[in-house]
mmCIF file of C-alpha atoms in Angstrom:
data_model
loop_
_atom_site.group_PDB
_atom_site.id
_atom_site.type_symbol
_atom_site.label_atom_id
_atom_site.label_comp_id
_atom_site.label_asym_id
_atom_site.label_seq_id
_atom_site.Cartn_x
_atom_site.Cartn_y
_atom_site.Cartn_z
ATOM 1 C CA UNK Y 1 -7.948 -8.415 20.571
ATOM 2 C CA UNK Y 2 -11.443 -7.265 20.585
ATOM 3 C CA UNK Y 3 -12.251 -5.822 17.360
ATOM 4 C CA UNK Y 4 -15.195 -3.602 16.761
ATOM 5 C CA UNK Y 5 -16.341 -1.139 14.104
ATOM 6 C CA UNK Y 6 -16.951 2.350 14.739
ATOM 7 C CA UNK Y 7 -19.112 4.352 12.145
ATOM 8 C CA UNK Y 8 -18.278 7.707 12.080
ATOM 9 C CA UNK Y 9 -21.075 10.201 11.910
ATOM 10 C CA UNK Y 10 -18.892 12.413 9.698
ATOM 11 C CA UNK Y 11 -19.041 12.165 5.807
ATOM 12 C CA UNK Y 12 -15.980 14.551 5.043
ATOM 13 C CA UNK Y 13 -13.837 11.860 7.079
ATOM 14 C CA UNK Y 14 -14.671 9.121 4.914
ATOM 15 C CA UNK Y 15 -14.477 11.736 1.879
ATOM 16 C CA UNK Y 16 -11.272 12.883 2.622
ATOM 17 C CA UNK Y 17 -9.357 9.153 3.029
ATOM 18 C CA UNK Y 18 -10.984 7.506 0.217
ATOM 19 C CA UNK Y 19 -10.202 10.576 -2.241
ATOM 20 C CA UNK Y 20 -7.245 11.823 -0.384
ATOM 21 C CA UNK Y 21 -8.003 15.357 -0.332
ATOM 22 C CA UNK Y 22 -7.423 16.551 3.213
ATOM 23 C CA UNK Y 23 -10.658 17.975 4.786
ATOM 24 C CA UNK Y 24 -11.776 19.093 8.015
ATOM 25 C CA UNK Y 25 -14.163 16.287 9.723
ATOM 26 C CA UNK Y 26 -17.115 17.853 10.737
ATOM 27 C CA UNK Y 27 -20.444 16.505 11.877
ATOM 28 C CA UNK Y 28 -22.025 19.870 12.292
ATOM 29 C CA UNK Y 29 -21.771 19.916 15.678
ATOM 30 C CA UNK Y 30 -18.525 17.946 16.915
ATOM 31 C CA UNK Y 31 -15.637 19.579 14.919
ATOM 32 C CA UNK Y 32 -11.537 18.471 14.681
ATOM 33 C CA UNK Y 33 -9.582 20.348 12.639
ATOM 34 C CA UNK Y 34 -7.372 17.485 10.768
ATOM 35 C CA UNK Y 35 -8.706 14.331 8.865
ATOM 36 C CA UNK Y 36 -4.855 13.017 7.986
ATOM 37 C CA UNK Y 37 -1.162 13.161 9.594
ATOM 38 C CA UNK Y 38 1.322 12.086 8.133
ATOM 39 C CA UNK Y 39 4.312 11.673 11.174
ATOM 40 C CA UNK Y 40 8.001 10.033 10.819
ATOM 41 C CA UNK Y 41 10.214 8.929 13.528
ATOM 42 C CA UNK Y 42 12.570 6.258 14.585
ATOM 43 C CA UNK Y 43 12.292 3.578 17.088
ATOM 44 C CA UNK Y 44 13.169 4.547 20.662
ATOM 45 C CA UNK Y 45 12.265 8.025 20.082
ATOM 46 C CA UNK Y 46 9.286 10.355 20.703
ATOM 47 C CA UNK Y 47 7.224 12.568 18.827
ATOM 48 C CA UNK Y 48 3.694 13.991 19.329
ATOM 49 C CA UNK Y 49 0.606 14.837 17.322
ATOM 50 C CA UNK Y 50 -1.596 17.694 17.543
ATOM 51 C CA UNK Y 51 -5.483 18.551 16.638
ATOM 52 C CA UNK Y 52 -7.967 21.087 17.263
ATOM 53 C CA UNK Y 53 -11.756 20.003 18.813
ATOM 54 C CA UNK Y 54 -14.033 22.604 18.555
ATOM 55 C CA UNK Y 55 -17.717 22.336 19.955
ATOM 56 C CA UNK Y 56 -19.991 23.713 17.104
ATOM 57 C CA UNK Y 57 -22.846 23.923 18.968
ATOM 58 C CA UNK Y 58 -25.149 25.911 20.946
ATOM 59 C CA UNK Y 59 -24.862 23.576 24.288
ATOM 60 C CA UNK Y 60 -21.715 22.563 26.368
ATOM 61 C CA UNK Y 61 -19.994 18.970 25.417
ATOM 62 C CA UNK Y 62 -18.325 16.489 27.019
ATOM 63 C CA UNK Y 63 -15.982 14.897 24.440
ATOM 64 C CA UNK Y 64 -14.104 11.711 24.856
ATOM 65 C CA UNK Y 65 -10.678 10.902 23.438
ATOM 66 C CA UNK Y 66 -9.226 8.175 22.352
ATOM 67 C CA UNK Y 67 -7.182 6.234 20.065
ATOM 68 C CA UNK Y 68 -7.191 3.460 17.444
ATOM 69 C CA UNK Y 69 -5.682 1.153 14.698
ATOM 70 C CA UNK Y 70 -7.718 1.485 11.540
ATOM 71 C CA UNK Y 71 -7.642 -0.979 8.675
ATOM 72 C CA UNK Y 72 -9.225 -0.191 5.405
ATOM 73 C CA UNK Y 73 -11.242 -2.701 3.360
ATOM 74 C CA UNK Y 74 -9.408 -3.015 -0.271
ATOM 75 C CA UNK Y 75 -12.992 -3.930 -2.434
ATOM 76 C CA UNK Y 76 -15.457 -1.135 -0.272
ATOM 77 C CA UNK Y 77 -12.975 0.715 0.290
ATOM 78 C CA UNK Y 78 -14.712 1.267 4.032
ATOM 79 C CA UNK Y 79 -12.717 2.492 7.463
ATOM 80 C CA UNK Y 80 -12.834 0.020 10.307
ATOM 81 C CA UNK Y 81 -11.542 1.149 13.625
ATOM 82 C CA UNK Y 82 -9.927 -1.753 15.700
ATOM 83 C CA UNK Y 83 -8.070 -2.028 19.029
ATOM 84 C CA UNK Y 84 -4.235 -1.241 19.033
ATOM 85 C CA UNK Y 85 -2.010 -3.672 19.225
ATOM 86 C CA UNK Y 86 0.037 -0.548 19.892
ATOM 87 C CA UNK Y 87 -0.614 1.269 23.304
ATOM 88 C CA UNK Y 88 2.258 4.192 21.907
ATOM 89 C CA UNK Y 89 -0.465 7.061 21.982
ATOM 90 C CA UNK Y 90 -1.771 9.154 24.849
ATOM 91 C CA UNK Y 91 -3.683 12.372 24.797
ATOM 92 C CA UNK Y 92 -2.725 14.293 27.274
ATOM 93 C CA UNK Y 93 -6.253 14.400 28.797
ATOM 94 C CA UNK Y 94 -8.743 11.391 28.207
ATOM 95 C CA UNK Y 95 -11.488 14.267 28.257
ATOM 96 C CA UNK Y 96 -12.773 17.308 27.726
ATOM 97 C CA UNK Y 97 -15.344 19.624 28.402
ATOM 98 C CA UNK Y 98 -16.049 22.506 25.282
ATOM 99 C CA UNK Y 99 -18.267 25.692 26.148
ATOM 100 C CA UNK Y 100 -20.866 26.716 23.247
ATOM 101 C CA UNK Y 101 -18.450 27.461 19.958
ATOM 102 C CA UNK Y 102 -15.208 26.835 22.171
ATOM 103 C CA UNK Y 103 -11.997 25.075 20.419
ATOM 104 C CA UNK Y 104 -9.201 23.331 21.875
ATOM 105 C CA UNK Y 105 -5.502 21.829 20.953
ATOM 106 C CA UNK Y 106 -5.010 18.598 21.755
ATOM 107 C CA UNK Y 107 -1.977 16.747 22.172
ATOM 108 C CA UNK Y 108 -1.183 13.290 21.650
ATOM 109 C CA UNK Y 109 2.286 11.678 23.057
ATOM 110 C CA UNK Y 110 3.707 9.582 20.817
ATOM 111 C CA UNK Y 111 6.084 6.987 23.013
ATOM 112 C CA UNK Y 112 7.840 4.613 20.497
ATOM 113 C CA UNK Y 113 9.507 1.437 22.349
ATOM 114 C CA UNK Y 114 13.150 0.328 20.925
ATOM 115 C CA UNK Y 115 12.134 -2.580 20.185
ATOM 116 C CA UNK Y 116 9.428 -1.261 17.412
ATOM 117 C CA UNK Y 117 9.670 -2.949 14.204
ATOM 118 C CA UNK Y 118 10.353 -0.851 11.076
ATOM 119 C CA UNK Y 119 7.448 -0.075 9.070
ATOM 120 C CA UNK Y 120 4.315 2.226 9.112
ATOM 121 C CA UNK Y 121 1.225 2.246 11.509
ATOM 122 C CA UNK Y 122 -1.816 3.226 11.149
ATOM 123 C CA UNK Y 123 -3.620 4.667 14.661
ATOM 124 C CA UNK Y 124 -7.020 6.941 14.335
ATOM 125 C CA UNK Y 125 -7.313 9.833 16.918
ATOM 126 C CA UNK Y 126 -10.992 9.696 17.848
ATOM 127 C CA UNK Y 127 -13.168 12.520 20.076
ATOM 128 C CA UNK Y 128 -16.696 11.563 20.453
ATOM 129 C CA UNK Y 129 -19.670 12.812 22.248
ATOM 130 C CA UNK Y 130 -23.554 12.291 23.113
ATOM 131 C CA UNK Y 131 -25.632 15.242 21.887
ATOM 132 C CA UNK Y 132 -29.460 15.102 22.738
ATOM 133 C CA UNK Y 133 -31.036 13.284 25.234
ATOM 134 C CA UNK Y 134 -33.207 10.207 25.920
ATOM 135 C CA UNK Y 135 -34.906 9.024 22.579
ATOM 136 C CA UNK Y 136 -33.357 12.089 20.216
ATOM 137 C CA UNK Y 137 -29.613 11.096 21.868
ATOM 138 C CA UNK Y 138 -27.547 10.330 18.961
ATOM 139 C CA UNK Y 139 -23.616 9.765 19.746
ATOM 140 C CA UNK Y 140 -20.996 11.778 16.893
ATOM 141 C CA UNK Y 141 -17.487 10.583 16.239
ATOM 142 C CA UNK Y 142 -14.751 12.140 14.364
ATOM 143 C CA UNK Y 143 -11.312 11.484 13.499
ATOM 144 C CA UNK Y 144 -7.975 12.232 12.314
ATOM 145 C CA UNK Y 145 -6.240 9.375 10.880
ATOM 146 C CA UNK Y 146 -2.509 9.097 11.892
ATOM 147 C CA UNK Y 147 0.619 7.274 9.169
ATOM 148 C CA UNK Y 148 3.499 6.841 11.426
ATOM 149 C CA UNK Y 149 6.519 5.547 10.217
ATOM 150 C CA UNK Y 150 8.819 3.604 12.061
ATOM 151 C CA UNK Y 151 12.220 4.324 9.758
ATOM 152 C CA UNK Y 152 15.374 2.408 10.705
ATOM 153 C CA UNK Y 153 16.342 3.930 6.982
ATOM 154 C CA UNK Y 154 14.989 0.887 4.863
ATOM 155 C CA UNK Y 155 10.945 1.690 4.127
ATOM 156 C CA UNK Y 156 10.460 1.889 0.534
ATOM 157 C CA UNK Y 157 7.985 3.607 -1.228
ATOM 158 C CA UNK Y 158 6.923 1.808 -4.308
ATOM 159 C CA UNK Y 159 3.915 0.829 -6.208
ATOM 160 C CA UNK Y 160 3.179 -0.773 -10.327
ATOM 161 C CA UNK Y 161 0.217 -1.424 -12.186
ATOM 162 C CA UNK Y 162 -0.718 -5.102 -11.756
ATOM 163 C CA UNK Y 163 -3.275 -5.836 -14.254
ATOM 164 C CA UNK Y 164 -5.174 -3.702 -16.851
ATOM 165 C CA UNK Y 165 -8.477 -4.388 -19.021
ATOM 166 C CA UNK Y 166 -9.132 -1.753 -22.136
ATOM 167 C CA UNK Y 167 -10.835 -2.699 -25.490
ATOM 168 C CA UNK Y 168 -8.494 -3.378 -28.504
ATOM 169 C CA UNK Y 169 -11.431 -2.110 -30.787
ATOM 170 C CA UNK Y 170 -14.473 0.385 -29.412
ATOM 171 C CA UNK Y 171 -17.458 1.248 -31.159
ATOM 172 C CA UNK Y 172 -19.514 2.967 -28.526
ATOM 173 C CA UNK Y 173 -19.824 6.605 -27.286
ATOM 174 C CA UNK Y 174 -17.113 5.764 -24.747
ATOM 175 C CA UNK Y 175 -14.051 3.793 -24.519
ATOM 176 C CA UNK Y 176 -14.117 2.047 -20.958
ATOM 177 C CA UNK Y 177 -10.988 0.833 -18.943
ATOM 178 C CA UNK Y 178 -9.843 -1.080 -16.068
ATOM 179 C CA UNK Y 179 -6.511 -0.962 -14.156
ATOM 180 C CA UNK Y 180 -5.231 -1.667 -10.477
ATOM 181 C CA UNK Y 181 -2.641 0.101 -8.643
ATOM 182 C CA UNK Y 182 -0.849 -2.001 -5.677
ATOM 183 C CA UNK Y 183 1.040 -0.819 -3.277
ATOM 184 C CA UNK Y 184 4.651 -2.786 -2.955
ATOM 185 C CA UNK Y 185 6.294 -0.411 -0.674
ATOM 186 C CA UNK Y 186 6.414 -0.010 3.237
ATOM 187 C CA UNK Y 187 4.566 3.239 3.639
ATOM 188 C CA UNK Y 188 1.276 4.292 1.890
ATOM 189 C CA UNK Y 189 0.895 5.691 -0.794
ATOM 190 C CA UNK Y 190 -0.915 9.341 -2.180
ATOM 191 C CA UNK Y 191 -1.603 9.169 -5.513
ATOM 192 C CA UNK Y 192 -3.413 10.716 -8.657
ATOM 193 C CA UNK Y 193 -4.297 8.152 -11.599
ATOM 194 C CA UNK Y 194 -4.357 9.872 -14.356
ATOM 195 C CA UNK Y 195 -6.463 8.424 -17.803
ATOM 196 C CA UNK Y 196 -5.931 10.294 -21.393
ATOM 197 C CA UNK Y 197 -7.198 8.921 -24.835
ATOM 198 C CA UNK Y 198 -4.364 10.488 -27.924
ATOM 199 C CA UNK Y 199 -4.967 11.277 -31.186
ATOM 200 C CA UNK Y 200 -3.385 12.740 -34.043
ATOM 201 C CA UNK Y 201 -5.306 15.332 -34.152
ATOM 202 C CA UNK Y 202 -7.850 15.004 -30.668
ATOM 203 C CA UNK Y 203 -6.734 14.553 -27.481
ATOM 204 C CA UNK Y 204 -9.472 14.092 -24.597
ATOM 205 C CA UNK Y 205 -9.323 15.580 -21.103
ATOM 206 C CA UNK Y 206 -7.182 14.328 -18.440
ATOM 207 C CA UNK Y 207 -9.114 12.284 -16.098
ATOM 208 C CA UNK Y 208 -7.362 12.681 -12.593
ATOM 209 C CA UNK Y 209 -9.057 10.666 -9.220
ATOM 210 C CA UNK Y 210 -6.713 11.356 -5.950
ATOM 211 C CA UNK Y 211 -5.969 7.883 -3.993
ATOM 212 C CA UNK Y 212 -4.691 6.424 -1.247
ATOM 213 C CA UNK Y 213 -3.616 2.986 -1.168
ATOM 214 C CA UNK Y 214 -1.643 1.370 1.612
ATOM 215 C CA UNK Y 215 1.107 -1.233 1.938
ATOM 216 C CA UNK Y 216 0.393 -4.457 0.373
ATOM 217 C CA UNK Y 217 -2.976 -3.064 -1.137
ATOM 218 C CA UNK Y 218 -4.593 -2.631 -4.294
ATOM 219 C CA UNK Y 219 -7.199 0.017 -5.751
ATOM 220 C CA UNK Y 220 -8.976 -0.670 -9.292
ATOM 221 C CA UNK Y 221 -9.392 2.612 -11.369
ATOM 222 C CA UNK Y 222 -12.303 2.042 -13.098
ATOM 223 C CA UNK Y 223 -13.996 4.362 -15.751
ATOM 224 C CA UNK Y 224 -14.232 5.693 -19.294
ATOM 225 C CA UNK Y 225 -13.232 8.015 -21.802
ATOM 226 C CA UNK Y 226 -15.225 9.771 -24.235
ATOM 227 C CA UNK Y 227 -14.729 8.554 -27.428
ATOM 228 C CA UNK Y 228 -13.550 10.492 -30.258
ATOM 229 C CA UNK Y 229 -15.580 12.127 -33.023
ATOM 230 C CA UNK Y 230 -13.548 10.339 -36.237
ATOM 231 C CA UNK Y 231 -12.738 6.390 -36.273
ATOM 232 C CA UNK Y 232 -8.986 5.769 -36.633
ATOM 233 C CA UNK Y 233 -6.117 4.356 -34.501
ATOM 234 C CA UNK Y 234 -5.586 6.085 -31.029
ATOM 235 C CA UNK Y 235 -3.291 5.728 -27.792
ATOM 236 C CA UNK Y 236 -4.970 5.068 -24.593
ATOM 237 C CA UNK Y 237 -2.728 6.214 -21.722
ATOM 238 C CA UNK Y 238 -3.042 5.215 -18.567
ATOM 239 C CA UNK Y 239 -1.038 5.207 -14.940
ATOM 240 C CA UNK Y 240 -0.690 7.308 -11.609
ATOM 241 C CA UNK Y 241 1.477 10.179 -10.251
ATOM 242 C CA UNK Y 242 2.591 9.946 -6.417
ATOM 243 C CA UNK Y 243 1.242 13.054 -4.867
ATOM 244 C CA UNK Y 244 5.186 12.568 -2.658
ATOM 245 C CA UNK Y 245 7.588 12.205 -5.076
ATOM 246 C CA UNK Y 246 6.093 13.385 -8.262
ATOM 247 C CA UNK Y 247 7.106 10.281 -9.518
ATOM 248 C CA UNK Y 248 4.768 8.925 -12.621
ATOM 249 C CA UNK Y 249 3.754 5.125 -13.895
ATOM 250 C CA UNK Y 250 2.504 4.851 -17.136
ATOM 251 C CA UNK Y 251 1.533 2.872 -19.203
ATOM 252 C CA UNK Y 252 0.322 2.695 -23.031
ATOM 253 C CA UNK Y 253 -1.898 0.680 -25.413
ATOM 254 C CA UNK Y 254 -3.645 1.033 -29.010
ATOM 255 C CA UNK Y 255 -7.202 1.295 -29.179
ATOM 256 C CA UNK Y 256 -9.012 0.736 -32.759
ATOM 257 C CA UNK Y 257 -12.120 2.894 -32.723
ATOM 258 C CA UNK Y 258 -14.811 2.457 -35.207
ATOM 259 C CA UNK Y 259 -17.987 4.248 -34.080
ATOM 260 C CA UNK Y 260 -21.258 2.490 -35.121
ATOM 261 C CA UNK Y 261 -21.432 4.543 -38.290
ATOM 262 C CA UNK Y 262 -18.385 3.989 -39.717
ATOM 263 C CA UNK Y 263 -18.704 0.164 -39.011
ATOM 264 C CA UNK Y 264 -21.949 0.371 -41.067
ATOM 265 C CA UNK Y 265 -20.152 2.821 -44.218
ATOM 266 C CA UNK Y 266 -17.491 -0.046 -43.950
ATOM 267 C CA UNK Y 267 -20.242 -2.377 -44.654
ATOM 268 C CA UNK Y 268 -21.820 -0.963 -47.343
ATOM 269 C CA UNK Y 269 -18.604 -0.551 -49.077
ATOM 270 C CA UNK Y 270 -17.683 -4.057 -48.930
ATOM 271 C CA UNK Y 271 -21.280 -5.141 -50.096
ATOM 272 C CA UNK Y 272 -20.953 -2.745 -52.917
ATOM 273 C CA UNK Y 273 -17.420 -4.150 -53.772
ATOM 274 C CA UNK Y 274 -18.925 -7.468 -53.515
ATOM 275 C CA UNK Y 275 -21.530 -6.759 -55.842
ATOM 276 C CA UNK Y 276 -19.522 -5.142 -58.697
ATOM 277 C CA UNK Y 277 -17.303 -7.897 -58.664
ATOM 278 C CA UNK Y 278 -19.878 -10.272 -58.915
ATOM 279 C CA UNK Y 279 -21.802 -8.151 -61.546
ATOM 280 C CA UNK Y 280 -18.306 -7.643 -63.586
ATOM 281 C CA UNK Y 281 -17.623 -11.366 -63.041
ATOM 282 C CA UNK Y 282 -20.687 -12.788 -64.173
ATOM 283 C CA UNK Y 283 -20.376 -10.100 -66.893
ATOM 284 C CA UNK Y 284 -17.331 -11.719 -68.028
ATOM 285 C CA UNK Y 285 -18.960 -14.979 -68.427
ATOM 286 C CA UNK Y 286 -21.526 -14.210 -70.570
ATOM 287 C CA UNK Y 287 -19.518 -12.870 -72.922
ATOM 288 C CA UNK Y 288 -17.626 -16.030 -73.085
ATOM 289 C CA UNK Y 289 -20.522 -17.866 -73.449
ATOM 290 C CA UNK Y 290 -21.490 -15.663 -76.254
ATOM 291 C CA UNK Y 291 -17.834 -16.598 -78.229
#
């Protein structure tokens, strides 16, 4: 299979997977109304997808439609678009042809073979089109990625926190932390993680970050909290809410937080301490020696 990587000229795309907030793509000129669709069906049976293409533009466009698998690199984070092994998805025209500021429906036919095997695919609907011409010709791409989920009644959705780095002890102006959220389900998952340093008496904001990780992925929440204005023992809670189920993973550890000032009253006291014993010990001896 041929692979090859498409960039897309449109920023909200990208935007809109990696923080999963959906958003219309737009590359203010070549417009589709949907950047995510979520779609659930069984094998052997049929189902469709729909978009809107609008030309934003002052000048007639020819778009061209087609579709893709997309895979999505775990580290960057970046959209690839690859060749299906899939050939389930057909627009019902391979082109189009969109007057100044006119918008169209599209839809895709969905044909899913018997024999499909039960878990979720990931396809990109793509329109694309040359604007310019000669050297100012510049080709824009937009896209509306596509979950479909084979279900035969055993996907899962799942995920856990596999690993976690946050400070026993902090002394700086923030209190930084690690985690990783993995994906051990069949279909992908939406997600808020969700990051909130306890007190007894101070509690900091909530710091929510939208997600979406997919089957047998990972995605590192990385950050920190604002530390507290007093030194004392606090709870650092950390963990995720699926955006599906409402369902929430948390989990909870001590941090010991002694901000640089308190470290250096704590030293003075025990150098004083040090001192008066010393002076009250070596006190005591002289007036033994005196006896």
């Amino acid at each position: 299979m041929k692979r090859g990587v498409i960039t897309t000229c449109c920023l909200a795309l990208g935007l809109s997977f990696l923080v999963s907030v959906p958003a219309h793509a737009d590359t203010s000129g070549l417009w589709m109304s949907s950047s995510r669709q979520n779609l659930t069906s069984k094998a052997g049976v049929g189902t469709s997808a729909h978009i809107k293409i609008a030309n934003k533009t002052d000048a007639p466009m020819d778009v061209q439609l087609s579709v893709k698998s997309f895979n999505v690199d775990s580290q960057t984070r970046a959209i690839t678009f690859v060749d299906p092994r899939e050939d389930w998805i057909t627009p019902d025209v391979p082109r189009l042809e969109l007057a100044p500021t006119e918008e169209q429906d599209i839809n895709y036919r969905i044909a899913i073979p018997v024999t499909a095997d039960e878990k979720e695919y990931h396809f990109a609907l793509i329109a694309s089109t040359v604007v310019g011409s000669d050297q100012n010709a510049k080709t824009l791409r937009v896209a509306s990625l596509l979950y479909l989920s084979v279900d035969g009644g055993h996907l899962t959705r799942a995920g856990d926190i596999t690993s976690a780095h946050v400070p026993s002890f902090a002394f700086g102006t923030t209190i930084p932390y690690t985690f990783a959220i993995k994906n051990t389900g069949d279909i992908h998952l939406e997600l808020q993680s969700n990051v909130q340093l306890q007190g007894q008496a101070w509690n900091s904001l909530t710091t929510a970050r939208p997600a979406v990780v997919l089957p047998g992925e990972s995605r590192t929440i990385s950050d920190a909290v604002t530390s507290p204005s007093l030194p004392g023992i606090y709870t650092l809670r950390y963990g995720y809410t699926d955006d599906t189920t409402g369902a929430k993973t948390l989990e909870v550890v001590p941090v010991i937080y002694l901000p640089i000032w308190a470290v250096g009253v704590l030293a003075s006291l025990l150098l004083a301490s040090v001192w008066l014993w010393q002076r009250r010990r070596s006190g005591k001896i002289s007036a033994t020696s005196d006896q």
